[in-house]
mmCIF file with all atom_site columns, C-alpha atoms in Angstrom:
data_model
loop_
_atom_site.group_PDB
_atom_site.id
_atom_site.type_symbol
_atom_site.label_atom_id
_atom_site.label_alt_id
_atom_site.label_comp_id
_atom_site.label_asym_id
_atom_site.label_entity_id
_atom_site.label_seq_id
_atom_site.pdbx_PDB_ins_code
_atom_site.Cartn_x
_atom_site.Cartn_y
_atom_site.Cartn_z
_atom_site.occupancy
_atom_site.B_iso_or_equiv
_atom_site.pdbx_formal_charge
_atom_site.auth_seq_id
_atom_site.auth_comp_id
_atom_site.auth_asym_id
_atom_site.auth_atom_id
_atom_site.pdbx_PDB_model_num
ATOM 1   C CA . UNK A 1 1   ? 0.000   0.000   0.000  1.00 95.00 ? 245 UNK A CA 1
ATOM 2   C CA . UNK A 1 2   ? 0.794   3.506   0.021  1.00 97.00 ? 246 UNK A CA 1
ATOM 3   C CA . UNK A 1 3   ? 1.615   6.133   2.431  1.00 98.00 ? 247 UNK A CA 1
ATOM 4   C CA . UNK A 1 4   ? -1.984  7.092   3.206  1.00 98.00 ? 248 UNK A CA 1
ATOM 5   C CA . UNK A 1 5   ? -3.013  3.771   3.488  1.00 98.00 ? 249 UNK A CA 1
ATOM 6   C CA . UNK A 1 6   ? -0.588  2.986   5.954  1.00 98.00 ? 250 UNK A CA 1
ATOM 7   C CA . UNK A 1 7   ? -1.032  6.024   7.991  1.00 98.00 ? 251 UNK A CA 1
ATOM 8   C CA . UNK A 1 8   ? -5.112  4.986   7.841  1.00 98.00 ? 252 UNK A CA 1
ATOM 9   C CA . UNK A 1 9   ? -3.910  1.669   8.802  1.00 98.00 ? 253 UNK A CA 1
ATOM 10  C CA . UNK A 1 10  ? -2.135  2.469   11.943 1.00 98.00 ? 254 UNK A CA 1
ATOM 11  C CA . UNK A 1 11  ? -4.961  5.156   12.918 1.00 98.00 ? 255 UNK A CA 1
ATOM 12  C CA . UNK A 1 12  ? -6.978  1.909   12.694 1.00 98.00 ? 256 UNK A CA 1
ATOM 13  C CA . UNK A 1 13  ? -4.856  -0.059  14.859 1.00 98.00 ? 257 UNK A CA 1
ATOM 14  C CA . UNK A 1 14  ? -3.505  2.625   17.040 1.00 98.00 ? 258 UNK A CA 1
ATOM 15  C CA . UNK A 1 15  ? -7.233  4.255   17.899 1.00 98.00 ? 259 UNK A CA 1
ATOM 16  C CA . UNK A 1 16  ? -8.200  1.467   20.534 1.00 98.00 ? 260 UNK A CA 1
ATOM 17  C CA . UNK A 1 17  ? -5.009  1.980   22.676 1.00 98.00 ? 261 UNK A CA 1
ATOM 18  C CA . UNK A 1 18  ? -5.224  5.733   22.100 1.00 98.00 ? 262 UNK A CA 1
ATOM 19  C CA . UNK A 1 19  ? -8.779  5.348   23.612 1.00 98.00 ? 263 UNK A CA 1
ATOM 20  C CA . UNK A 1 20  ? -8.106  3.203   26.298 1.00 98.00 ? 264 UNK A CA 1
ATOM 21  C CA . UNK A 1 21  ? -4.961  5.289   27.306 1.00 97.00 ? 265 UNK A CA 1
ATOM 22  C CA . UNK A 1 22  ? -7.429  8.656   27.477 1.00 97.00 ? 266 UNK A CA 1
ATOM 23  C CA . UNK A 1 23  ? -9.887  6.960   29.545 1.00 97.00 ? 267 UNK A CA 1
ATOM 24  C CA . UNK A 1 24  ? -7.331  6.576   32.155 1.00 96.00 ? 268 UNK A CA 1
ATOM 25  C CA . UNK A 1 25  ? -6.712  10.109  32.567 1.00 95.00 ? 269 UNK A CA 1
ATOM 26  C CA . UNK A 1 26  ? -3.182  10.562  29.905 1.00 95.00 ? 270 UNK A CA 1
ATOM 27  C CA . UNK A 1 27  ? -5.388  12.104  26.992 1.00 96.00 ? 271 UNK A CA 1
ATOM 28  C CA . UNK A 1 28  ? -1.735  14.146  26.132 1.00 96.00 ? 272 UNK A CA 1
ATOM 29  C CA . UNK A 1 29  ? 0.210   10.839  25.740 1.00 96.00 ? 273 UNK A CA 1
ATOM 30  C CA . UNK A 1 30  ? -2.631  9.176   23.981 1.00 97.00 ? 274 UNK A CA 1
ATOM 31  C CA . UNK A 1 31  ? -2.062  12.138  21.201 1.00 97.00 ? 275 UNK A CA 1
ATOM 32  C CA . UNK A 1 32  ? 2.129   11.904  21.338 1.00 97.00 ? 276 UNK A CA 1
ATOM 33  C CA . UNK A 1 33  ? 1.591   8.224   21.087 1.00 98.00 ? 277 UNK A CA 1
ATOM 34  C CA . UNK A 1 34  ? -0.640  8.490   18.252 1.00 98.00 ? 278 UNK A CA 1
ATOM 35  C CA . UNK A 1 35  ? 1.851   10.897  16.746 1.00 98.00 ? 279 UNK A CA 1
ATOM 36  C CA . UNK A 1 36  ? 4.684   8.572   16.680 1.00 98.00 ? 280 UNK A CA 1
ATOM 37  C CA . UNK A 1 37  ? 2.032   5.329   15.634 1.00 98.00 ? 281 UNK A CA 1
ATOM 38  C CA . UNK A 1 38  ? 1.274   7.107   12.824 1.00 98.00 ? 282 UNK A CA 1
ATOM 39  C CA . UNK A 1 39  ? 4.948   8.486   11.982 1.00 98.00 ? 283 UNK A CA 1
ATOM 40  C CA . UNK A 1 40  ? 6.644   5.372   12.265 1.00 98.00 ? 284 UNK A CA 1
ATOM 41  C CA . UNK A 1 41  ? 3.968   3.248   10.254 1.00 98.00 ? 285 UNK A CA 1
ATOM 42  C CA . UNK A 1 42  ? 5.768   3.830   6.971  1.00 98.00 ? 286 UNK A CA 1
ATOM 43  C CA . UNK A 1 43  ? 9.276   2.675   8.397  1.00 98.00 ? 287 UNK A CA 1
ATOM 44  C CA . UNK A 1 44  ? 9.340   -1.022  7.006  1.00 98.00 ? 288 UNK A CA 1
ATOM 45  C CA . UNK A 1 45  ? 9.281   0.917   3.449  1.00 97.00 ? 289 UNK A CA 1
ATOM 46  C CA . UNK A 1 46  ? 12.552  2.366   4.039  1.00 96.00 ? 290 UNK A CA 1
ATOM 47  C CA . UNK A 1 47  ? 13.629  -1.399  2.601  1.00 94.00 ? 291 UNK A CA 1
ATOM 48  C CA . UNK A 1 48  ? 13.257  0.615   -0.670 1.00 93.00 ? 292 UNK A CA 1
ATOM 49  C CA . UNK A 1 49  ? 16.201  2.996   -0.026 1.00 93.00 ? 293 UNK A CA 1
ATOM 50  C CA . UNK A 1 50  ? 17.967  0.333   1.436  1.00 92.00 ? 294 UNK A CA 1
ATOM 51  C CA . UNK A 1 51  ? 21.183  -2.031  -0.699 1.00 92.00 ? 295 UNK A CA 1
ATOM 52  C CA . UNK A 1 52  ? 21.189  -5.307  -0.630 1.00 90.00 ? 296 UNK A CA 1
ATOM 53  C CA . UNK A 1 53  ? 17.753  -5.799  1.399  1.00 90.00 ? 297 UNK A CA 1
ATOM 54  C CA . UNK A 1 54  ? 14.513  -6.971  -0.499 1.00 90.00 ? 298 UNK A CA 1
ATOM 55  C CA . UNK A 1 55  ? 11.406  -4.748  -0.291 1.00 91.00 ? 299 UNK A CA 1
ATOM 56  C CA . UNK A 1 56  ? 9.125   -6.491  2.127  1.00 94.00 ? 300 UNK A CA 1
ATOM 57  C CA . UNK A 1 57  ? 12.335  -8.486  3.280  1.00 94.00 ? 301 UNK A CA 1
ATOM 58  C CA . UNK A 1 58  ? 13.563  -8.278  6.959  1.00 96.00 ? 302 UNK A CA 1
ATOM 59  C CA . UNK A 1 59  ? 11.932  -4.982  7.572  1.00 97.00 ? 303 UNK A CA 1
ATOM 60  C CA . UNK A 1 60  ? 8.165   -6.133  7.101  1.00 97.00 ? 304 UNK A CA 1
ATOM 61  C CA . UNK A 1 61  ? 8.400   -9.230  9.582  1.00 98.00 ? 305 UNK A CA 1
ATOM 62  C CA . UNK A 1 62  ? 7.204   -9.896  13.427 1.00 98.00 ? 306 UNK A CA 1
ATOM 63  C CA . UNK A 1 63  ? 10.594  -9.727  14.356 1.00 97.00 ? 307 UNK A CA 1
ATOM 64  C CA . UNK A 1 64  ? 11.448  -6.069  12.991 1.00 98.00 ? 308 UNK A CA 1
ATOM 65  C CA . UNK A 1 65  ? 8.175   -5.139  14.565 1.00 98.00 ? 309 UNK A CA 1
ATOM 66  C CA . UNK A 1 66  ? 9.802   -6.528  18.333 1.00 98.00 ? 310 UNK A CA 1
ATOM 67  C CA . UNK A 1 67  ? 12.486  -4.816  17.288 1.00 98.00 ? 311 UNK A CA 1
ATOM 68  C CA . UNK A 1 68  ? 11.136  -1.816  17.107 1.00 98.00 ? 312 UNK A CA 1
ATOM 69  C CA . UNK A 1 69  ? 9.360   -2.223  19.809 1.00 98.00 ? 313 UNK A CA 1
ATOM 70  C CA . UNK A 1 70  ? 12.318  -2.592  21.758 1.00 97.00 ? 314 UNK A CA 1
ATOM 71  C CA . UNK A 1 71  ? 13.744  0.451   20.355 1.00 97.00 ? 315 UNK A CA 1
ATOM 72  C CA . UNK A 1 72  ? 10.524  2.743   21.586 1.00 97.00 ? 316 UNK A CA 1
ATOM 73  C CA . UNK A 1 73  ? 10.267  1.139   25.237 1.00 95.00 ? 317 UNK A CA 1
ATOM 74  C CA . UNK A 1 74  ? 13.926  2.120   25.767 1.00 93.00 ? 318 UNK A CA 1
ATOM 75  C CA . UNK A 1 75  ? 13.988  5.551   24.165 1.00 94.00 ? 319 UNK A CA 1
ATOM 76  C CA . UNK A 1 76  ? 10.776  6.148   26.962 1.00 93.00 ? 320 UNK A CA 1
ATOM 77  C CA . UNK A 1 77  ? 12.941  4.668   29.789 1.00 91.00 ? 321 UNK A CA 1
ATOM 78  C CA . UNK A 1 78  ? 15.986  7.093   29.013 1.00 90.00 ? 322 UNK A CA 1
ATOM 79  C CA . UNK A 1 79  ? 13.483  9.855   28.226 1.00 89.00 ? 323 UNK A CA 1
ATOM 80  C CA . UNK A 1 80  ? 10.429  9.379   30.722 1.00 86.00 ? 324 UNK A CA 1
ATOM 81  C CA . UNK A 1 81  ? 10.874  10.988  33.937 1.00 82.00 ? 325 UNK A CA 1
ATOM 82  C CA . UNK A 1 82  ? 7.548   9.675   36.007 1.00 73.00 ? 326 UNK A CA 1
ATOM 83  C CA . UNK A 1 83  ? 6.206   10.245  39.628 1.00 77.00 ? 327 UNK A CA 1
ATOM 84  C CA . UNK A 1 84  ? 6.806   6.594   40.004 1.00 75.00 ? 328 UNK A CA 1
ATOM 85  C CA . UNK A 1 85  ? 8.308   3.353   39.107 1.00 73.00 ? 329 UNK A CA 1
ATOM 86  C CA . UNK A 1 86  ? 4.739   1.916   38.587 1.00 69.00 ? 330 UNK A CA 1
ATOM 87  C CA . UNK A 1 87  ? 3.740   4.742   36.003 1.00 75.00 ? 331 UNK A CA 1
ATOM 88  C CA . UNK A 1 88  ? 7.665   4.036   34.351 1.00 87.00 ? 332 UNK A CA 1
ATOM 89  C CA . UNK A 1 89  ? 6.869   0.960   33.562 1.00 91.00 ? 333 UNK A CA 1
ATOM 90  C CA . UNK A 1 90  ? 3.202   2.169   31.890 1.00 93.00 ? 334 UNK A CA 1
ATOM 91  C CA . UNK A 1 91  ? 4.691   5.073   29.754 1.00 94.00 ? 335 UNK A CA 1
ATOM 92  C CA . UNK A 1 92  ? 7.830   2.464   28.672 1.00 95.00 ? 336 UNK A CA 1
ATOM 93  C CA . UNK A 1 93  ? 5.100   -0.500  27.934 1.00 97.00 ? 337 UNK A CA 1
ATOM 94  C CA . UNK A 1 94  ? 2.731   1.916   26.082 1.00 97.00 ? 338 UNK A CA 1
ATOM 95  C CA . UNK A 1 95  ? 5.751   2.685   24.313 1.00 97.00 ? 339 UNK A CA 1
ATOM 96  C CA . UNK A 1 96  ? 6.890   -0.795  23.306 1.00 98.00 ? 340 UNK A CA 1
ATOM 97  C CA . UNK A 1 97  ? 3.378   -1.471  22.402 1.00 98.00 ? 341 UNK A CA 1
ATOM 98  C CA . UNK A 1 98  ? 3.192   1.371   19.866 1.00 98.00 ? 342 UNK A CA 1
ATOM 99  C CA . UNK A 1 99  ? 6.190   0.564   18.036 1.00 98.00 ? 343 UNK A CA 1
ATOM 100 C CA . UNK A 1 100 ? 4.310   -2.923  17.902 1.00 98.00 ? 344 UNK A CA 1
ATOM 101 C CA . UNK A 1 101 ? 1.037   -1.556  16.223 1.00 98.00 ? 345 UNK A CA 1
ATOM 102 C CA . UNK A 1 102 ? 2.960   0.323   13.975 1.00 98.00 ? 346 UNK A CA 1
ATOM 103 C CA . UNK A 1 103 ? 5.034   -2.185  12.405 1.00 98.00 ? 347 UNK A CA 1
ATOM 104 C CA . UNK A 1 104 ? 2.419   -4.726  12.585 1.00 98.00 ? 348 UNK A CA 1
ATOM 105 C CA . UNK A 1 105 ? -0.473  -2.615  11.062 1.00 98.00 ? 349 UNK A CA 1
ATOM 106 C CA . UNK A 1 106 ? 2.049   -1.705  8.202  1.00 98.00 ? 350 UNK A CA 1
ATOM 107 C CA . UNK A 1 107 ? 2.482   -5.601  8.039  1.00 98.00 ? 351 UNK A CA 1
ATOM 108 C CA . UNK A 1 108 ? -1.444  -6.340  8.186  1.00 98.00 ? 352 UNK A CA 1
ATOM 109 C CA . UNK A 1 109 ? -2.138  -3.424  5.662  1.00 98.00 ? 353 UNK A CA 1
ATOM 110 C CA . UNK A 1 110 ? 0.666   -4.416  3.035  1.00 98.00 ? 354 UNK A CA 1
ATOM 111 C CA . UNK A 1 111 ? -1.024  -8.527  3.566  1.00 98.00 ? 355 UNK A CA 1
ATOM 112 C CA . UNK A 1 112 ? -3.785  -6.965  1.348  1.00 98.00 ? 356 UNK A CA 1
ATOM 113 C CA . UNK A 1 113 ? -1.410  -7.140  -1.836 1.00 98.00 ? 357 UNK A CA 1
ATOM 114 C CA . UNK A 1 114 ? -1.078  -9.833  -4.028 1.00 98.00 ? 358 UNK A CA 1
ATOM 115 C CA . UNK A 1 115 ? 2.571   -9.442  -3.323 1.00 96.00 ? 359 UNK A CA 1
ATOM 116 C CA . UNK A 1 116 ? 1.686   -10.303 0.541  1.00 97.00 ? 360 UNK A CA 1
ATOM 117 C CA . UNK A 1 117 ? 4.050   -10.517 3.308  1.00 97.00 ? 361 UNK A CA 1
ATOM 118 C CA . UNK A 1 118 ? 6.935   -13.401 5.087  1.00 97.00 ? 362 UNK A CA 1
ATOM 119 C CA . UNK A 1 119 ? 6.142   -12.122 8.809  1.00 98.00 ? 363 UNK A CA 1
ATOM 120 C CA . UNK A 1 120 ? 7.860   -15.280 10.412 1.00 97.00 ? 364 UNK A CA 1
ATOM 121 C CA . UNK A 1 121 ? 10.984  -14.973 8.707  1.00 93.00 ? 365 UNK A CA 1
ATOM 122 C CA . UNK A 1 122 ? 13.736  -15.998 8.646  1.00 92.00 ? 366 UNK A CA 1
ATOM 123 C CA . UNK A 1 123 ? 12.147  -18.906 10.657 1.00 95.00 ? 367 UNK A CA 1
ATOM 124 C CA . UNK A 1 124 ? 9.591   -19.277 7.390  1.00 95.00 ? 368 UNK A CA 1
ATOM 125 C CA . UNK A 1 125 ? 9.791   -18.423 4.494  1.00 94.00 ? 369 UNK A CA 1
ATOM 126 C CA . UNK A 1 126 ? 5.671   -18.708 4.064  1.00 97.00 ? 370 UNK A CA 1
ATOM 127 C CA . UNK A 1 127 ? 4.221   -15.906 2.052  1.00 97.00 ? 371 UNK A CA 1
ATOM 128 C CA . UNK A 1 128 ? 0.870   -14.211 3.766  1.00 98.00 ? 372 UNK A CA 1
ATOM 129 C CA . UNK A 1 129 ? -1.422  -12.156 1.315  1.00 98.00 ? 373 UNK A CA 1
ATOM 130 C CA . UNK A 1 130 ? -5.249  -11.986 1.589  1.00 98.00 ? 374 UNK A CA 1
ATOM 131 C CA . UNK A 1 131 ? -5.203  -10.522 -2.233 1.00 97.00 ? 375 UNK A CA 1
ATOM 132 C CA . UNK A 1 132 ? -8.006  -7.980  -1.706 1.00 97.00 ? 376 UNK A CA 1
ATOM 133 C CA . UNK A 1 133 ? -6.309  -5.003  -3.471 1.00 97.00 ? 377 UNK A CA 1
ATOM 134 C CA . UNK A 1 134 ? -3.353  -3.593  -5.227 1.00 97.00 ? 378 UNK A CA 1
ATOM 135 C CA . UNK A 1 135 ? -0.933  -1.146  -3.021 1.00 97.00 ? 379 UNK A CA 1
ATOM 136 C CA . UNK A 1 136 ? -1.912  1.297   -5.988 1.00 97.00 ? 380 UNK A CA 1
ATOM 137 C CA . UNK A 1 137 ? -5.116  1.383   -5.686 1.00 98.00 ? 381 UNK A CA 1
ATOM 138 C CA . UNK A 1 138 ? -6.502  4.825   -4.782 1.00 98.00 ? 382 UNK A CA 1
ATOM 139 C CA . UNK A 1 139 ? -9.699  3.722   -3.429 1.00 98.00 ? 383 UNK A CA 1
ATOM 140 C CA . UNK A 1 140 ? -8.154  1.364   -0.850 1.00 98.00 ? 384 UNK A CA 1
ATOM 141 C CA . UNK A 1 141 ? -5.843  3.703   0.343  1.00 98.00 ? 385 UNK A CA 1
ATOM 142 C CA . UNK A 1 142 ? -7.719  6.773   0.699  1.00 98.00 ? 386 UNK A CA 1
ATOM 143 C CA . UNK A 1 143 ? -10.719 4.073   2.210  1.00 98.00 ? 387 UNK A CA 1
ATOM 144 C CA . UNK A 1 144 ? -8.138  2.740   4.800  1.00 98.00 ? 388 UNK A CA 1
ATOM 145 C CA . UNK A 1 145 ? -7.663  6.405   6.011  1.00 98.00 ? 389 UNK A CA 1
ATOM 146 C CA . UNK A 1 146 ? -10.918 7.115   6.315  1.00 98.00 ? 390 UNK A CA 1
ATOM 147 C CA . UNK A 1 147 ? -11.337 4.489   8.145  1.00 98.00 ? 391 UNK A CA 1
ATOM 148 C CA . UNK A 1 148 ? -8.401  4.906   10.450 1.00 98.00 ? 392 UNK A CA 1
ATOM 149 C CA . UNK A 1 149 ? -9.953  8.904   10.482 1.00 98.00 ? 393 UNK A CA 1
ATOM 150 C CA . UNK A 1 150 ? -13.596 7.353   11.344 1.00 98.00 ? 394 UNK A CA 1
ATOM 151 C CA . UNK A 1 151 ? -11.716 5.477   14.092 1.00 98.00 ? 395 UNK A CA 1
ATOM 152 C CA . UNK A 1 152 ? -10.091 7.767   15.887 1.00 98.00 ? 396 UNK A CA 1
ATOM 153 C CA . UNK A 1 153 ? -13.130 10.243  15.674 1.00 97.00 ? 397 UNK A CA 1
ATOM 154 C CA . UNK A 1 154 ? -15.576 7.480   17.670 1.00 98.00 ? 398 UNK A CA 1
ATOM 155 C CA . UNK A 1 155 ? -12.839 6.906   20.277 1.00 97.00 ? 399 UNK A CA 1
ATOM 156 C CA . UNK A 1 156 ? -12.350 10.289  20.774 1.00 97.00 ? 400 UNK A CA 1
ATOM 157 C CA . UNK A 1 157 ? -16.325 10.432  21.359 1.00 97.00 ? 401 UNK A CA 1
ATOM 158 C CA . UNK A 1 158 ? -16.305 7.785   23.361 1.00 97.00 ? 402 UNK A CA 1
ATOM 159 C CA . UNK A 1 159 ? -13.575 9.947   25.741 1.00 97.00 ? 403 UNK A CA 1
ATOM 160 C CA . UNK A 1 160 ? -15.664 13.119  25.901 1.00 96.00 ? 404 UNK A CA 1
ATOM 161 C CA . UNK A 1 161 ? -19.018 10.634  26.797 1.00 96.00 ? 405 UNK A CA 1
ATOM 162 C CA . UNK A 1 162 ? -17.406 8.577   28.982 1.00 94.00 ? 406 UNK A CA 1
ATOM 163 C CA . UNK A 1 163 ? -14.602 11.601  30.733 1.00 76.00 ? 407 UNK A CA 1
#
Protein backbone atom coordinates (compact mmCIF):
# COMPACT_ATOMS: atom_id res chain seq x y z
CA UNK A 1 0.00 0.00 0.00
CA UNK A 2 0.79 3.51 0.02
CA UNK A 3 1.62 6.13 2.43
CA UNK A 4 -1.98 7.09 3.21
CA UNK A 5 -3.01 3.77 3.49
CA UNK A 6 -0.59 2.99 5.95
CA UNK A 7 -1.03 6.02 7.99
CA UNK A 8 -5.11 4.99 7.84
CA UNK A 9 -3.91 1.67 8.80
CA UNK A 10 -2.14 2.47 11.94
CA UNK A 11 -4.96 5.16 12.92
CA UNK A 12 -6.98 1.91 12.69
CA UNK A 13 -4.86 -0.06 14.86
CA UNK A 14 -3.51 2.63 17.04
CA UNK A 15 -7.23 4.26 17.90
CA UNK A 16 -8.20 1.47 20.53
CA UNK A 17 -5.01 1.98 22.68
CA UNK A 18 -5.22 5.73 22.10
CA UNK A 19 -8.78 5.35 23.61
CA UNK A 20 -8.11 3.20 26.30
CA UNK A 21 -4.96 5.29 27.31
CA UNK A 22 -7.43 8.66 27.48
CA UNK A 23 -9.89 6.96 29.54
CA UNK A 24 -7.33 6.58 32.16
CA UNK A 25 -6.71 10.11 32.57
CA UNK A 26 -3.18 10.56 29.90
CA UNK A 27 -5.39 12.10 26.99
CA UNK A 28 -1.73 14.15 26.13
CA UNK A 29 0.21 10.84 25.74
CA UNK A 30 -2.63 9.18 23.98
CA UNK A 31 -2.06 12.14 21.20
CA UNK A 32 2.13 11.90 21.34
CA UNK A 33 1.59 8.22 21.09
CA UNK A 34 -0.64 8.49 18.25
CA UNK A 35 1.85 10.90 16.75
CA UNK A 36 4.68 8.57 16.68
CA UNK A 37 2.03 5.33 15.63
CA UNK A 38 1.27 7.11 12.82
CA UNK A 39 4.95 8.49 11.98
CA UNK A 40 6.64 5.37 12.27
CA UNK A 41 3.97 3.25 10.25
CA UNK A 42 5.77 3.83 6.97
CA UNK A 43 9.28 2.67 8.40
CA UNK A 44 9.34 -1.02 7.01
CA UNK A 45 9.28 0.92 3.45
CA UNK A 46 12.55 2.37 4.04
CA UNK A 47 13.63 -1.40 2.60
CA UNK A 48 13.26 0.61 -0.67
CA UNK A 49 16.20 3.00 -0.03
CA UNK A 50 17.97 0.33 1.44
CA UNK A 51 21.18 -2.03 -0.70
CA UNK A 52 21.19 -5.31 -0.63
CA UNK A 53 17.75 -5.80 1.40
CA UNK A 54 14.51 -6.97 -0.50
CA UNK A 55 11.41 -4.75 -0.29
CA UNK A 56 9.12 -6.49 2.13
CA UNK A 57 12.33 -8.49 3.28
CA UNK A 58 13.56 -8.28 6.96
CA UNK A 59 11.93 -4.98 7.57
CA UNK A 60 8.17 -6.13 7.10
CA UNK A 61 8.40 -9.23 9.58
CA UNK A 62 7.20 -9.90 13.43
CA UNK A 63 10.59 -9.73 14.36
CA UNK A 64 11.45 -6.07 12.99
CA UNK A 65 8.17 -5.14 14.56
CA UNK A 66 9.80 -6.53 18.33
CA UNK A 67 12.49 -4.82 17.29
CA UNK A 68 11.14 -1.82 17.11
CA UNK A 69 9.36 -2.22 19.81
CA UNK A 70 12.32 -2.59 21.76
CA UNK A 71 13.74 0.45 20.35
CA UNK A 72 10.52 2.74 21.59
CA UNK A 73 10.27 1.14 25.24
CA UNK A 74 13.93 2.12 25.77
CA UNK A 75 13.99 5.55 24.17
CA UNK A 76 10.78 6.15 26.96
CA UNK A 77 12.94 4.67 29.79
CA UNK A 78 15.99 7.09 29.01
CA UNK A 79 13.48 9.85 28.23
CA UNK A 80 10.43 9.38 30.72
CA UNK A 81 10.87 10.99 33.94
CA UNK A 82 7.55 9.68 36.01
CA UNK A 83 6.21 10.24 39.63
CA UNK A 84 6.81 6.59 40.00
CA UNK A 85 8.31 3.35 39.11
CA UNK A 86 4.74 1.92 38.59
CA UNK A 87 3.74 4.74 36.00
CA UNK A 88 7.66 4.04 34.35
CA UNK A 89 6.87 0.96 33.56
CA UNK A 90 3.20 2.17 31.89
CA UNK A 91 4.69 5.07 29.75
CA UNK A 92 7.83 2.46 28.67
CA UNK A 93 5.10 -0.50 27.93
CA UNK A 94 2.73 1.92 26.08
CA UNK A 95 5.75 2.68 24.31
CA UNK A 96 6.89 -0.80 23.31
CA UNK A 97 3.38 -1.47 22.40
CA UNK A 98 3.19 1.37 19.87
CA UNK A 99 6.19 0.56 18.04
CA UNK A 100 4.31 -2.92 17.90
CA UNK A 101 1.04 -1.56 16.22
CA UNK A 102 2.96 0.32 13.97
CA UNK A 103 5.03 -2.19 12.41
CA UNK A 104 2.42 -4.73 12.58
CA UNK A 105 -0.47 -2.62 11.06
CA UNK A 106 2.05 -1.70 8.20
CA UNK A 107 2.48 -5.60 8.04
CA UNK A 108 -1.44 -6.34 8.19
CA UNK A 109 -2.14 -3.42 5.66
CA UNK A 110 0.67 -4.42 3.04
CA UNK A 111 -1.02 -8.53 3.57
CA UNK A 112 -3.79 -6.97 1.35
CA UNK A 113 -1.41 -7.14 -1.84
CA UNK A 114 -1.08 -9.83 -4.03
CA UNK A 115 2.57 -9.44 -3.32
CA UNK A 116 1.69 -10.30 0.54
CA UNK A 117 4.05 -10.52 3.31
CA UNK A 118 6.94 -13.40 5.09
CA UNK A 119 6.14 -12.12 8.81
CA UNK A 120 7.86 -15.28 10.41
CA UNK A 121 10.98 -14.97 8.71
CA UNK A 122 13.74 -16.00 8.65
CA UNK A 123 12.15 -18.91 10.66
CA UNK A 124 9.59 -19.28 7.39
CA UNK A 125 9.79 -18.42 4.49
CA UNK A 126 5.67 -18.71 4.06
CA UNK A 127 4.22 -15.91 2.05
CA UNK A 128 0.87 -14.21 3.77
CA UNK A 129 -1.42 -12.16 1.32
CA UNK A 130 -5.25 -11.99 1.59
CA UNK A 131 -5.20 -10.52 -2.23
CA UNK A 132 -8.01 -7.98 -1.71
CA UNK A 133 -6.31 -5.00 -3.47
CA UNK A 134 -3.35 -3.59 -5.23
CA UNK A 135 -0.93 -1.15 -3.02
CA UNK A 136 -1.91 1.30 -5.99
CA UNK A 137 -5.12 1.38 -5.69
CA UNK A 138 -6.50 4.83 -4.78
CA UNK A 139 -9.70 3.72 -3.43
CA UNK A 140 -8.15 1.36 -0.85
CA UNK A 141 -5.84 3.70 0.34
CA UNK A 142 -7.72 6.77 0.70
CA UNK A 143 -10.72 4.07 2.21
CA UNK A 144 -8.14 2.74 4.80
CA UNK A 145 -7.66 6.40 6.01
CA UNK A 146 -10.92 7.12 6.32
CA UNK A 147 -11.34 4.49 8.15
CA UNK A 148 -8.40 4.91 10.45
CA UNK A 149 -9.95 8.90 10.48
CA UNK A 150 -13.60 7.35 11.34
CA UNK A 151 -11.72 5.48 14.09
CA UNK A 152 -10.09 7.77 15.89
CA UNK A 153 -13.13 10.24 15.67
CA UNK A 154 -15.58 7.48 17.67
CA UNK A 155 -12.84 6.91 20.28
CA UNK A 156 -12.35 10.29 20.77
CA UNK A 157 -16.33 10.43 21.36
CA UNK A 158 -16.30 7.78 23.36
CA UNK A 159 -13.57 9.95 25.74
CA UNK A 160 -15.66 13.12 25.90
CA UNK A 161 -19.02 10.63 26.80
CA UNK A 162 -17.41 8.58 28.98
CA UNK A 163 -14.60 11.60 30.73
Amino acid sequence: MYQVGHYGGALLAYAPVGTAVSLVGHAEVAIVSGLVCVGLSTLPDCDHRLPLIDHRGPTHTAPFALLVGAGLAALAAVLVDAPSAFADAGFVSLAFLVGVVSIGSHLLVDALTPMGIRPFWPLSRRRYSADLTTAANPIANYGLFGLGLVAVLTGTALVVTLG
